Amino acid sequence: MGSLIYRAENMLLEPIHEALRGTQNDVLVCRDLRSPIGAKYTLWVVRDRACVRTLLELFENMPRELLEGEAPFIARFAEGESMCFLFDYQPPRPLRRFAAGHASSVQERERISIDLVMACLSSPLPFPLLCCLLEQDCVNIAQDGTIYFTYAVDLSQLDPADDETVCTDLCVSQVLDLLEQNHRLKSMKLLHMKLEKSAYQSLTELYRDIRLTVVPERKPSLRKRLKGIWLRNRDRWFRWLLAASVVIVIVTVLVLLSQLIFGDVPLFRLFEHSMDVVGTERLDGRG
């Protein structure tokens, strides 16, 4: 990367990777030189003036209500003739590529679908930019199954006319990709029908439909429950068994030593009937 350092608020941003070079914008991964942990960020460097005006209008006239303290970006600043927008950075882990590893059952695929819709609902971005994320494969899934967005988008594809209806249709397409392995699902049939008719007006409607048609989780069989109990407790049971084995070994060694040294094992006397021995005489006929 070049030696250009970007200054944003109290940060010194050094580019370490160029994620995208476009006709209207570049996307850079930067490291904050002032961060003790080397925090990374995604930086849009928008060179096209018309695109800058469109972005500013979208951010200033957002129809979506943001929570207190919430913002669609971390910082915005000018650098020469370019306008820069700073976002969080997470390593890309595209949903299309990694979803299969998290979706071994119908229920898990539907859960991921619901999480995807929730991520769209909770995103602070204007709908046209959210559409760009959905169209340009910027939906990701973390190793723990969390859905998140990355921001390596080509803004030449930005359409300021895209609204929540368009955004919802794009989200439906992603959900259908997740559910395509089972064409008998109620949710899949319903989504296909509504997508063909462009019937969705909001992400909330999509969320409701998926929630209403989810396949209930089956109660695991006795064998699976027993296996689960074993897997959850095997380490604890092993420790108990190991401790019991150590105690048995110690007692055995003590018994052998006592037998060799004294010719008797005092511990065994505790188990003799107290009335079988009186003084030096045994009452059981053995002495």
Backbone as numpy.savetxt, mean C-alpha at the origin, in Angstrom:
# Nx Ny Nz CAx CAy CAz Cx Cy Cz
22.66 14.79 -14.99 21.82 15.99 -14.99 22.70 17.25 -14.99
22.09 18.37 -15.35 22.82 19.61 -15.37 23.07 20.14 -13.97
23.80 21.25 -13.92 24.18 21.83 -12.63 23.14 22.82 -12.11
22.03 23.01 -12.84 21.03 23.99 -12.42 20.40 23.57 -11.11
20.37 24.49 -10.16 19.75 24.27 -8.87 18.50 25.14 -8.79
17.38 24.53 -8.44 16.12 25.26 -8.31 15.91 25.63 -6.85
15.45 26.85 -6.63 15.18 27.32 -5.27 13.67 27.48 -5.09
13.15 26.76 -4.11 11.72 26.83 -3.81 11.54 26.95 -2.31
11.05 28.11 -1.88 10.87 28.38 -0.46 12.20 28.15 0.26
12.27 27.19 1.18 13.53 26.96 1.90 14.27 25.74 1.37
13.99 25.34 0.13 14.61 24.16 -0.45 15.58 24.52 -1.56
16.63 23.71 -1.68 17.55 23.77 -2.80 17.40 22.46 -3.56
16.82 22.53 -4.75 16.44 21.32 -5.48 17.45 21.02 -6.58
18.11 19.89 -6.43 19.09 19.45 -7.42 18.48 18.34 -8.27
18.33 18.51 -9.58 17.80 17.44 -10.43 18.73 16.23 -10.45
18.16 15.05 -10.25 18.96 13.82 -10.28 18.46 12.85 -11.35
17.29 13.14 -11.91 16.76 12.24 -12.94 15.71 12.99 -13.76
15.79 12.84 -15.07 14.78 13.43 -15.96 13.76 12.35 -16.29
12.56 12.48 -15.70 11.52 11.48 -15.90 10.80 11.66 -17.22
10.76 12.89 -17.73 10.05 13.15 -19.00 10.54 14.45 -19.60
10.70 14.44 -20.91 10.98 15.68 -21.65 9.91 15.82 -22.72
9.11 16.86 -22.59 8.00 17.06 -23.51 8.13 18.35 -24.29
7.17 18.59 -25.14 7.19 19.81 -25.95 6.81 21.04 -25.14
6.03 20.84 -24.06 5.58 21.97 -23.25 6.16 21.96 -21.84
6.58 20.79 -21.38 7.10 20.70 -20.01 8.10 19.56 -19.89
8.96 19.69 -18.89 9.84 18.60 -18.47 9.43 18.18 -17.07
9.70 16.94 -16.74 9.44 16.43 -15.39 10.75 15.92 -14.82
11.17 16.50 -13.70 12.45 16.16 -13.09 12.24 15.59 -11.70
13.06 14.62 -11.35 13.12 14.15 -9.97 14.29 14.89 -9.32
13.99 15.60 -8.23 15.00 16.44 -7.57 15.24 15.99 -6.14
16.45 16.29 -5.68 16.81 16.03 -4.28 17.01 17.37 -3.59
16.43 17.50 -2.39 16.58 18.74 -1.62 17.92 18.70 -0.89
18.84 19.57 -1.30 20.17 19.59 -0.71 20.16 20.04 0.74
19.09 20.69 1.15 19.00 21.15 2.54 18.31 20.14 3.45
17.85 19.05 2.88 17.17 18.02 3.68 18.20 17.06 4.26
18.16 16.82 5.58 19.12 15.88 6.19 18.93 14.44 5.72
17.75 14.14 5.17 17.48 12.78 4.71 17.47 12.71 3.18
17.84 13.82 2.53 17.86 13.83 1.07 16.49 13.64 0.45
15.49 14.34 0.96 14.11 14.20 0.48 14.04 14.47 -1.02
13.20 13.68 -1.71 13.05 13.79 -3.16 11.68 14.36 -3.51
11.64 15.08 -4.64 10.41 15.68 -5.10 10.31 15.55 -6.62
9.08 15.67 -7.12 8.84 15.71 -8.56 8.62 17.17 -8.96
9.33 17.62 -9.97 9.25 19.02 -10.39 8.79 19.11 -11.84
7.70 19.88 -12.06 7.28 20.21 -13.41 7.96 21.52 -13.80
8.66 21.53 -14.91 9.21 22.76 -15.47 8.43 23.04 -16.75
7.50 24.00 -16.66 6.59 24.26 -17.78 7.11 25.46 -18.56
7.49 25.19 -19.82 8.09 26.23 -20.66 7.04 26.94 -21.52
5.99 26.25 -21.91 4.99 26.81 -22.80 4.08 27.79 -22.04
4.01 29.02 -22.53 3.27 30.07 -21.82 1.77 29.78 -21.81
1.24 29.27 -22.90 -0.19 28.95 -22.94 -0.52 27.85 -21.93
0.38 26.89 -21.82 0.16 25.82 -20.84 0.23 26.36 -19.42
1.15 27.29 -19.17 1.25 27.91 -17.85 -0.06 28.62 -17.50
-0.61 29.39 -18.46 -1.88 30.10 -18.21 -3.00 29.11 -17.92
-3.03 28.01 -18.66 -4.08 27.01 -18.45 -3.96 26.41 -17.05
-2.75 26.08 -16.64 -2.55 25.50 -15.31 -2.96 26.48 -14.20
-2.56 27.73 -14.35 -2.89 28.72 -13.33 -4.41 28.90 -13.23
-5.07 28.91 -14.38 -6.54 29.03 -14.36 -7.18 27.81 -13.71
-6.66 26.62 -14.01 -7.22 25.41 -13.41 -7.05 25.41 -11.90
-5.87 25.79 -11.44 -5.60 25.77 -10.00 -6.38 26.86 -9.26
-6.60 27.99 -9.93 -7.28 29.10 -9.26 -8.79 28.99 -9.32
-9.32 28.19 -10.24 -10.77 28.07 -10.40 -11.23 26.63 -10.24
-10.65 25.96 -9.28 -10.98 24.56 -9.07 -12.40 24.40 -8.55
-13.21 23.53 -9.17 -14.56 23.29 -8.66 -14.56 22.37 -7.45
-13.44 21.70 -7.21 -13.38 20.76 -6.10 -12.98 21.50 -4.82
-13.65 21.19 -3.75 -13.36 21.81 -2.46 -12.20 21.07 -1.79
-11.21 21.85 -1.36 -10.05 21.26 -0.70 -10.18 21.40 0.81
-9.60 20.43 1.51 -9.59 20.51 2.96 -8.65 21.62 3.41
-8.80 22.05 4.65 -7.95 23.12 5.17 -6.49 22.67 5.15
-5.62 23.52 4.59 -4.20 23.18 4.50 -3.84 22.30 3.33
-4.82 21.85 2.55 -4.57 20.98 1.41 -4.32 21.83 0.17
-3.40 21.36 -0.68 -3.08 22.08 -1.90 -2.76 21.07 -2.99
-2.99 21.44 -4.26 -2.70 20.50 -5.35 -1.21 20.31 -5.60
-0.37 21.20 -5.06 1.09 21.06 -5.22 1.75 21.59 -3.95
3.04 21.28 -3.81 3.78 21.70 -2.62 4.22 23.16 -2.75
4.70 23.52 -3.94 5.18 24.89 -4.15 5.06 25.23 -5.64
5.00 26.55 -5.89 4.98 27.05 -7.26 5.93 28.24 -7.32
6.79 28.27 -8.34 7.75 29.37 -8.44 8.20 29.52 -9.89
8.71 30.70 -10.20 9.21 30.98 -11.55 10.70 30.72 -11.61
11.15 30.21 -12.72 12.57 29.99 -12.97 12.87 30.44 -14.39
13.44 31.66 -14.52 13.65 32.22 -15.84 12.30 32.47 -16.50
12.09 31.94 -17.70 10.82 32.10 -18.40 9.89 30.91 -18.18
10.28 30.00 -17.31 9.46 28.82 -17.02 8.74 28.97 -15.70
7.62 28.26 -15.57 6.91 28.17 -14.29 7.08 26.75 -13.77
7.40 26.65 -12.50 7.69 25.34 -11.90 6.63 25.00 -10.85
6.27 23.73 -10.83 5.31 23.22 -9.85 5.96 22.00 -9.17
5.93 21.99 -7.86 6.60 20.95 -7.08 5.59 20.00 -6.44
5.85 18.70 -6.57 4.97 17.66 -6.02 5.79 16.65 -5.21
5.07 15.84 -4.46 5.73 14.73 -3.76 6.34 13.77 -4.77
7.29 13.00 -4.29 7.88 11.95 -5.14 7.77 10.60 -4.46
7.31 9.61 -5.21 7.38 8.21 -4.82 7.85 7.42 -6.02
8.66 6.40 -5.81 9.11 5.60 -6.95 7.93 5.00 -7.68
7.93 5.03 -9.01 6.80 4.47 -9.76 6.70 2.96 -9.60
5.49 2.50 -9.42 5.18 1.07 -9.35 3.82 0.89 -10.02
3.78 0.93 -11.35 2.52 1.04 -12.09 1.51 -0.05 -11.75
0.27 0.38 -11.58 -0.80 -0.54 -11.22 -0.98 -1.62 -12.28
-0.90 -1.27 -13.55 -1.12 -2.24 -14.62 -0.12 -3.39 -14.55
1.09 -3.08 -14.10 2.14 -4.09 -14.07 2.17 -4.88 -12.78
1.86 -4.23 -11.66 2.04 -4.87 -10.35 0.74 -5.30 -9.68
-0.41 -4.99 -10.27 -1.68 -5.33 -9.61 -1.84 -6.84 -9.44
-1.35 -7.62 -10.41 -1.54 -9.07 -10.36 -0.95 -9.68 -9.09
0.15 -9.13 -8.62 0.77 -9.65 -7.40 -0.01 -9.35 -6.14
-0.97 -8.43 -6.22 -1.78 -8.06 -5.06 -3.23 -8.52 -5.22
-3.54 -9.22 -6.30 -4.95 -9.53 -6.59 -5.11 -11.00 -6.92
-4.89 -11.85 -5.92 -5.03 -13.29 -6.14 -6.47 -13.76 -6.01
-7.37 -12.90 -5.57 -8.78 -13.27 -5.43 -9.66 -12.15 -5.97
-10.93 -12.51 -6.21 -11.90 -11.51 -6.68 -12.04 -10.39 -5.67
-12.09 -10.76 -4.39 -12.27 -9.75 -3.34 -11.12 -8.75 -3.32
-9.90 -9.25 -3.53 -8.75 -8.35 -3.51 -8.76 -7.41 -4.71
-9.19 -7.91 -5.88 -9.27 -7.04 -7.06 -10.33 -5.96 -6.85
-11.44 -6.32 -6.24 -12.48 -5.32 -5.99 -12.03 -4.33 -4.92
-11.26 -4.80 -3.95 -10.74 -3.86 -2.94 -9.80 -2.85 -3.58
-8.93 -3.32 -4.48 -8.02 -2.40 -5.17 -8.82 -1.41 -6.01
-9.90 -1.88 -6.64 -10.75 -0.99 -7.45 -11.35 0.11 -6.58
-11.84 -0.27 -5.41 -12.42 0.72 -4.50 -11.36 1.71 -4.05
-10.15 1.21 -3.74 -9.06 2.10 -3.32 -8.67 3.06 -4.44
-8.73 2.60 -5.68 -8.42 3.47 -6.81 -9.43 4.61 -6.91
-10.70 4.29 -6.79 -11.74 5.34 -6.85 -11.57 6.30 -5.68
-11.25 5.77 -4.50 -11.04 6.64 -3.33 -9.84 7.56 -3.54
-8.78 7.04 -4.18 -7.61 7.88 -4.45 -7.98 9.03 -5.38
-8.83 8.75 -6.37 -9.30 9.81 -7.27 -10.17 10.82 -6.52
-11.05 10.30 -5.67 -11.94 11.19 -4.91 -11.16 12.11 -3.98
-10.08 11.60 -3.40 -9.34 12.37 -2.40 -8.21 13.20 -3.02
-7.96 13.06 -4.32 -6.89 13.83 -4.95 -7.23 15.31 -4.97
-6.27 16.18 -4.65 -6.54 17.62 -4.69 -6.35 18.24 -6.07
-6.01 17.43 -7.07 -5.78 17.96 -8.42 -7.09 18.30 -9.12
-7.09 19.29 -10.00 -8.26 19.56 -10.85 -8.52 18.35 -11.75
-9.75 18.18 -12.16 -10.12 17.00 -12.96 -9.31 16.86 -14.25
-9.03 17.93 -15.00 -8.23 17.75 -16.22 -6.86 17.14 -15.95
-6.22 17.55 -14.84 -4.91 16.98 -14.50 -5.05 15.55 -13.99
-6.12 15.29 -13.25 -6.36 13.91 -12.79 -6.60 13.00 -13.99
-7.26 13.51 -15.01 -7.45 12.73 -16.24 -6.10 12.40 -16.87
-5.17 13.34 -16.85 -3.84 13.08 -17.39 -3.15 11.95 -16.63
-3.28 11.95 -15.32 -2.66 10.89 -14.52 -3.24 9.53 -14.88
-4.55 9.48 -15.05 -5.20 8.21 -15.37 -4.85 7.74 -16.78
-4.75 8.68 -17.71 -4.47 8.32 -19.10 -3.01 7.93 -19.32
-2.10 8.50 -18.53 -0.67 8.33 -18.79 0.00 7.36 -17.81
-0.78 6.42 -17.31 -0.23 5.33 -16.51 0.51 5.83 -15.27
-0.08 6.81 -14.60 0.53 7.35 -13.39 -0.15 6.84 -12.12
-0.97 5.79 -12.25 -1.60 5.15 -11.09 -0.68 4.02 -10.64
-0.36 4.00 -9.36 0.61 3.05 -8.83 0.05 2.31 -7.62
0.66 1.17 -7.33 0.27 0.40 -6.14 1.52 0.08 -5.34
1.52 0.46 -4.06 2.67 0.20 -3.19 2.69 -1.27 -2.78
3.78 -1.70 -2.17 3.90 -3.09 -1.76 2.86 -3.47 -0.72
2.38 -2.49 0.05 1.34 -2.78 1.04 -0.06 -2.67 0.45
-0.15 -2.45 -0.87 -1.46 -2.38 -1.53 -2.04 -0.99 -1.63
-1.36 0.01 -1.10 -1.86 1.39 -1.17 -1.78 1.93 -2.60
-2.84 2.62 -3.02 -2.86 3.24 -4.34 -2.35 4.67 -4.23
-1.46 5.05 -5.14 -0.95 6.43 -5.13 -0.65 6.86 -6.56
-0.48 8.19 -6.74 -0.20 8.74 -8.06 1.25 9.22 -8.14
1.84 9.07 -9.33 3.08 9.77 -9.65 2.75 10.85 -10.67
3.69 11.75 -10.92 3.34 12.98 -11.64 4.17 13.21 -12.91
4.68 12.14 -13.52 5.44 12.27 -14.76 4.48 12.34 -15.94
3.85 13.50 -16.11 2.82 13.67 -17.14 3.29 14.64 -18.22
2.88 14.33 -19.44 3.11 15.21 -20.59 1.93 16.16 -20.69
2.17 17.43 -20.39 1.07 18.39 -20.32 0.57 18.82 -21.69
1.22 18.37 -22.75 0.69 18.67 -24.08 -0.63 17.93 -24.31
-0.89 16.90 -23.51 -2.14 16.14 -23.63 -3.23 16.67 -22.69
-2.94 17.73 -21.98 -3.91 18.31 -21.05 -5.07 18.96 -21.81
-6.29 18.59 -21.44 -7.50 19.19 -22.01 -8.27 19.86 -20.88
-8.26 21.18 -20.82 -8.93 21.89 -19.72 -10.44 21.65 -19.68
-11.01 21.09 -20.75 -12.45 20.83 -20.77 -12.82 19.52 -20.09
-11.84 18.70 -19.80 -12.13 17.42 -19.12 -12.74 17.69 -17.74
-13.88 17.07 -17.48 -14.55 17.28 -16.20 -14.64 15.96 -15.43
-15.45 15.94 -14.39 -15.55 14.75 -13.55 -16.14 13.57 -14.32
-17.01 13.83 -15.29 -17.58 12.75 -16.09 -16.49 12.01 -16.87
-15.61 12.78 -17.52 -14.51 12.17 -18.26 -13.58 11.43 -17.31
-13.30 12.05 -16.18 -12.43 11.44 -15.19 -13.01 10.11 -14.69
-14.31 10.08 -14.47 -14.96 8.86 -13.99 -14.90 7.76 -15.03
-15.12 8.10 -16.30 -15.05 7.09 -17.37 -13.64 6.50 -17.46
-12.61 7.34 -17.31 -11.23 6.84 -17.32 -10.97 5.93 -16.14
-11.54 6.28 -15.00 -11.39 5.45 -13.81 -12.11 4.11 -13.99
-13.29 4.15 -14.63 -14.03 2.90 -14.92 -13.18 1.97 -15.78
-12.51 2.53 -16.78 -11.67 1.71 -17.65 -10.56 1.02 -16.88
-9.97 1.75 -15.92 -8.91 1.14 -15.10 -9.48 0.04 -14.22
-10.67 0.27 -13.67 -11.30 -0.74 -12.82 -11.63 -1.99 -13.63
-12.12 -1.79 -14.85 -12.45 -2.94 -15.70 -11.20 -3.76 -16.03
-10.08 -3.08 -16.20 -8.82 -3.81 -16.43 -8.49 -4.71 -15.24
-8.79 -4.22 -14.05 -8.52 -5.01 -12.84 -9.45 -6.21 -12.73
-10.69 -6.04 -13.19 -11.71 -7.08 -12.99 -11.89 -8.00 -14.20
-11.11 -7.78 -15.24 -11.36 -8.48 -16.50 -11.20 -9.99 -16.40
-10.56 -10.51 -15.36 -10.35 -11.96 -15.25 -11.63 -12.71 -14.90
-12.64 -11.99 -14.47 -13.90 -12.66 -14.10 -15.06 -11.88 -14.70
-15.56 -12.35 -15.85 -16.61 -11.62 -16.57 -17.99 -11.83 -15.96
-18.11 -12.70 -14.98 -19.41 -12.95 -14.37 -19.69 -12.04 -13.18
-18.73 -11.22 -12.81 -18.94 -10.33 -11.68 -20.06 -9.34 -11.97
-20.93 -9.15 -10.96 -21.99 -8.16 -11.11 -21.41 -6.77 -11.35
-20.36 -6.46 -10.62 -19.76 -5.13 -10.74 -19.25 -4.90 -12.16
-18.64 -5.93 -12.77 -18.09 -5.76 -14.11 -19.19 -5.55 -15.14
-20.26 -6.33 -15.05 -21.37 -6.17 -15.99 -21.98 -4.78 -15.88
-22.16 -4.33 -14.66 -22.76 -3.01 -14.45 -21.86 -1.90 -14.98
-20.55 -2.00 -14.73 -19.63 -0.96 -15.19 -19.56 -0.92 -16.71
-19.52 -2.10 -17.34 -19.51 -2.14 -18.81 -20.75 -1.44 -19.38
-21.89 -1.75 -18.81 -23.14 -1.19 -19.31 -23.16 0.33 -19.18
-22.74 0.82 -18.01 -22.78 2.27 -17.79 -21.70 2.99 -18.59
-20.55 2.34 -18.78 -19.50 2.97 -19.56 -19.94 3.13 -21.02
-20.59 2.12 -21.56 -21.07 2.18 -22.95 -22.09 3.29 -23.14
-22.87 3.55 -22.10 -23.91 4.58 -22.19 -23.43 5.94 -21.68
-22.16 6.00 -21.22 -21.62 7.23 -20.60 -22.57 7.74 -19.51
-22.98 6.81 -18.69 -24.01 7.11 -17.69 -23.45 7.73 -16.41
-22.15 7.59 -16.18 -21.59 8.11 -14.93 -21.37 9.62 -15.00
-21.78 10.29 -13.94 -21.58 11.73 -13.83 -20.57 12.09 -12.76
-20.28 11.15 -11.85 -19.37 11.47 -10.75 -18.64 10.22 -10.26
-17.52 10.45 -9.63 -16.75 9.37 -9.01 -17.51 8.74 -7.86
-18.34 9.53 -7.20 -19.13 9.01 -6.08 -20.09 7.93 -6.55
-20.69 8.12 -7.72 -21.59 7.10 -8.29 -20.84 5.81 -8.55
-19.63 5.93 -9.10 -18.82 4.75 -9.38 -18.46 4.02 -8.09
-18.07 4.78 -7.09 -17.75 4.18 -5.79 -18.95 3.42 -5.23
-20.11 4.02 -5.31 -21.33 3.39 -4.79 -21.63 2.08 -5.52
-21.51 2.08 -6.84 -21.83 0.88 -7.61 -20.89 -0.27 -7.28
-19.61 0.03 -7.14 -18.66 -1.04 -6.82 -18.94 -1.59 -5.42
-19.22 -0.70 -4.49 -19.50 -1.14 -3.11 -20.75 -2.00 -3.04
-21.75 -1.68 -3.85 -23.01 -2.41 -3.81 -22.92 -3.80 -4.43
-21.94 -4.00 -5.31 -21.88 -5.26 -6.05 -20.67 -6.12 -5.68
-19.95 -5.75 -4.63 -18.76 -6.53 -4.26 -19.16 -7.96 -3.87
-18.28 -8.88 -4.17 -18.50 -10.28 -3.82 -18.15 -10.47 -2.35
-19.08 -10.97 -1.52 -18.76 -11.17 -0.10 -17.68 -12.22 0.06
-16.81 -11.98 1.04 -15.74 -12.94 1.29 -16.30 -14.21 1.92
-15.88 -15.36 1.37 -16.33 -16.63 1.91 -15.59 -16.95 3.20
-16.34 -17.61 4.10 -15.72 -18.02 5.35 -14.71 -19.12 5.05
-13.47 -18.97 5.49 -12.46 -19.98 5.17 -12.82 -21.34 5.76
-12.37 -22.40 5.09 -12.63 -23.76 5.56 -11.89 -24.03 6.86
-12.32 -25.12 7.54 -11.68 -25.48 8.80 -10.19 -25.72 8.60
-9.85 -26.37 7.50 -8.44 -26.65 7.22 -7.64 -25.36 7.10
-8.21 -24.36 6.37 -7.51 -23.10 6.21 -7.41 -22.34 7.52
-8.49 -22.43 8.35 -8.43 -21.74 9.64 -7.38 -22.36 10.54
-7.31 -23.72 10.54 -6.29 -24.40 11.36 -4.88 -24.07 10.85
-4.75 -24.01 9.53 -3.46 -23.65 8.97 -3.08 -22.23 9.36
-4.08 -21.33 9.35 -3.82 -19.95 9.75 -3.40 -19.86 11.21
-4.08 -20.63 12.06 -3.71 -20.64 13.49 -2.28 -21.12 13.65
-1.94 -22.19 12.90 -0.58 -22.72 12.99 0.46 -21.70 12.52
0.17 -21.02 11.38 1.13 -20.05 10.85 1.30 -18.86 11.78
0.20 -18.44 12.42 0.29 -17.28 13.31 1.00 -17.58 14.62
0.92 -18.86 15.06 1.42 -19.19 16.40 2.62 -20.13 16.42
3.10 -20.52 15.23 4.15 -21.54 15.22 5.43 -21.10 15.91
5.77 -19.82 15.76 6.98 -19.33 16.43 6.86 -19.40 17.95
5.67 -19.00 18.46 5.44 -19.04 19.90 5.46 -20.49 20.40
4.78 -21.39 19.67 4.77 -22.79 20.09 6.15 -23.41 20.02
6.94 -23.02 19.05 8.30 -23.55 18.96 9.12 -23.12 20.17
8.95 -21.84 20.58 9.69 -21.38 21.77 9.28 -22.15 23.01
7.95 -22.40 23.14 7.49 -23.17 24.29 8.06 -24.59 24.26
8.04 -25.23 23.11 8.56 -26.59 22.97 10.05 -26.63 23.26
10.77 -25.61 22.80 12.20 -25.55 23.05 12.48 -25.40 24.54
11.70 -24.52 25.22 11.89 -24.33 26.66 11.58 -25.62 27.42
10.49 -26.31 27.04 10.14 -27.58 27.70 11.23 -28.62 27.47
11.80 -28.66 26.27 12.87 -29.63 25.98 14.10 -29.35 26.82
14.43 -28.09 26.99 15.59 -27.73 27.83 15.37 -28.16 29.27
14.15 -27.92 29.79 13.84 -28.32 31.16 13.97 -29.84 31.31
13.45 -30.59 30.34 13.51 -32.06 30.40 14.96 -32.54 30.37
15.78 -31.93 29.55 17.20 -32.31 29.48 17.89 -32.03 30.81
17.62 -30.87 31.40 18.26 -30.51 32.69 17.84 -31.49 33.78
16.55 -31.81 33.86 16.06 -32.75 34.88 16.69 -34.13 34.67
16.78 -34.56 33.42 17.37 -35.87 33.13 18.82 -35.92 33.56
19.58 -34.87 33.28 20.99 -34.82 33.69 21.12 -34.86 35.21
20.25 -34.10 35.91 20.29 -34.10 37.38 19.97 -35.47 37.95
19.00 -36.17 37.39 18.63 -37.51 37.85 19.79 -38.48 37.67
20.45 -38.41 36.50 21.57 -39.31 36.24 22.74 -39.04 37.19
23.03 -37.74 37.40 24.12 -37.40 38.33 23.80 -37.86 39.75
22.55 -37.67 40.18 22.15 -38.09 41.53 22.26 -39.60 41.67
21.87 -40.33 40.65 21.93 -41.79 40.69 23.38 -42.26 40.77
24.28 -41.60 40.02 25.68 -41.98 40.02 26.38 -41.64 41.32
26.04 -40.49 41.89 26.74 -40.02 43.10 26.16 -40.64 44.36
24.84 -40.64 44.50 24.21 -41.08 45.75 23.58 -42.46 45.64
23.51 -42.99 44.45 22.83 -44.28 44.28 21.35 -44.19 44.49
20.83 -42.99 44.53 19.41 -42.77 44.77 19.03 -41.43 44.16
17.75 -41.25 43.99 17.25 -39.98 43.46 16.29 -39.39 44.48
16.74 -38.41 45.27 15.88 -37.83 46.32 14.53 -37.36 45.80
14.49 -36.90 44.57 13.24 -36.37 44.02 12.15 -37.43 43.97
12.58 -38.70 43.73 11.58 -39.77 43.61 10.89 -40.08 44.93
11.57 -39.72 46.05 10.98 -40.00 47.36 9.67 -39.24 47.58
9.54 -38.13 46.89 8.30 -37.35 47.02 7.09 -38.13 46.55
7.33 -39.12 45.68 6.22 -39.86 45.11 5.96 -41.19 45.83
6.75 -41.48 46.89 6.50 -42.68 47.67 5.33 -42.46 48.62
4.55 -43.52 48.89 3.46 -43.40 49.86 4.04 -43.20 51.24
3.63 -42.17 51.92 4.22 -41.83 53.21 4.00 -42.91 54.26
2.94 -43.72 54.17 2.68 -44.75 55.17 3.37 -46.06 54.85
4.06 -46.13 53.68 4.78 -47.37 53.35 6.07 -47.50 54.11
6.58 -46.41 54.67 7.84 -46.44 55.39 7.63 -45.87 56.78
8.01 -46.66 57.83 7.96 -46.20 59.22 9.32 -46.46 59.83
10.03 -45.39 60.16 11.38 -45.54 60.66 12.24 -46.23 59.62
12.81 -47.39 60.04 13.65 -48.16 59.12 12.90 -49.33 58.51
11.61 -49.46 58.85 10.81 -50.59 58.35 9.88 -50.14 57.25
9.66 -50.99 56.23 8.71 -50.73 55.16 7.47 -51.57 55.41
6.34 -50.99 55.20 5.07 -51.67 55.44 4.53 -52.34 54.19
5.23 -52.15 53.07 4.72 -52.73 51.85 5.31 -54.10 51.55
6.10 -54.60 52.57 6.65 -55.96 52.44 7.88 -56.03 51.60
8.46 -54.87 51.21 9.65 -54.91 50.36 10.93 -54.65 51.13
10.90 -54.41 52.44 12.13 -54.12 53.15 12.30 -54.98 54.38
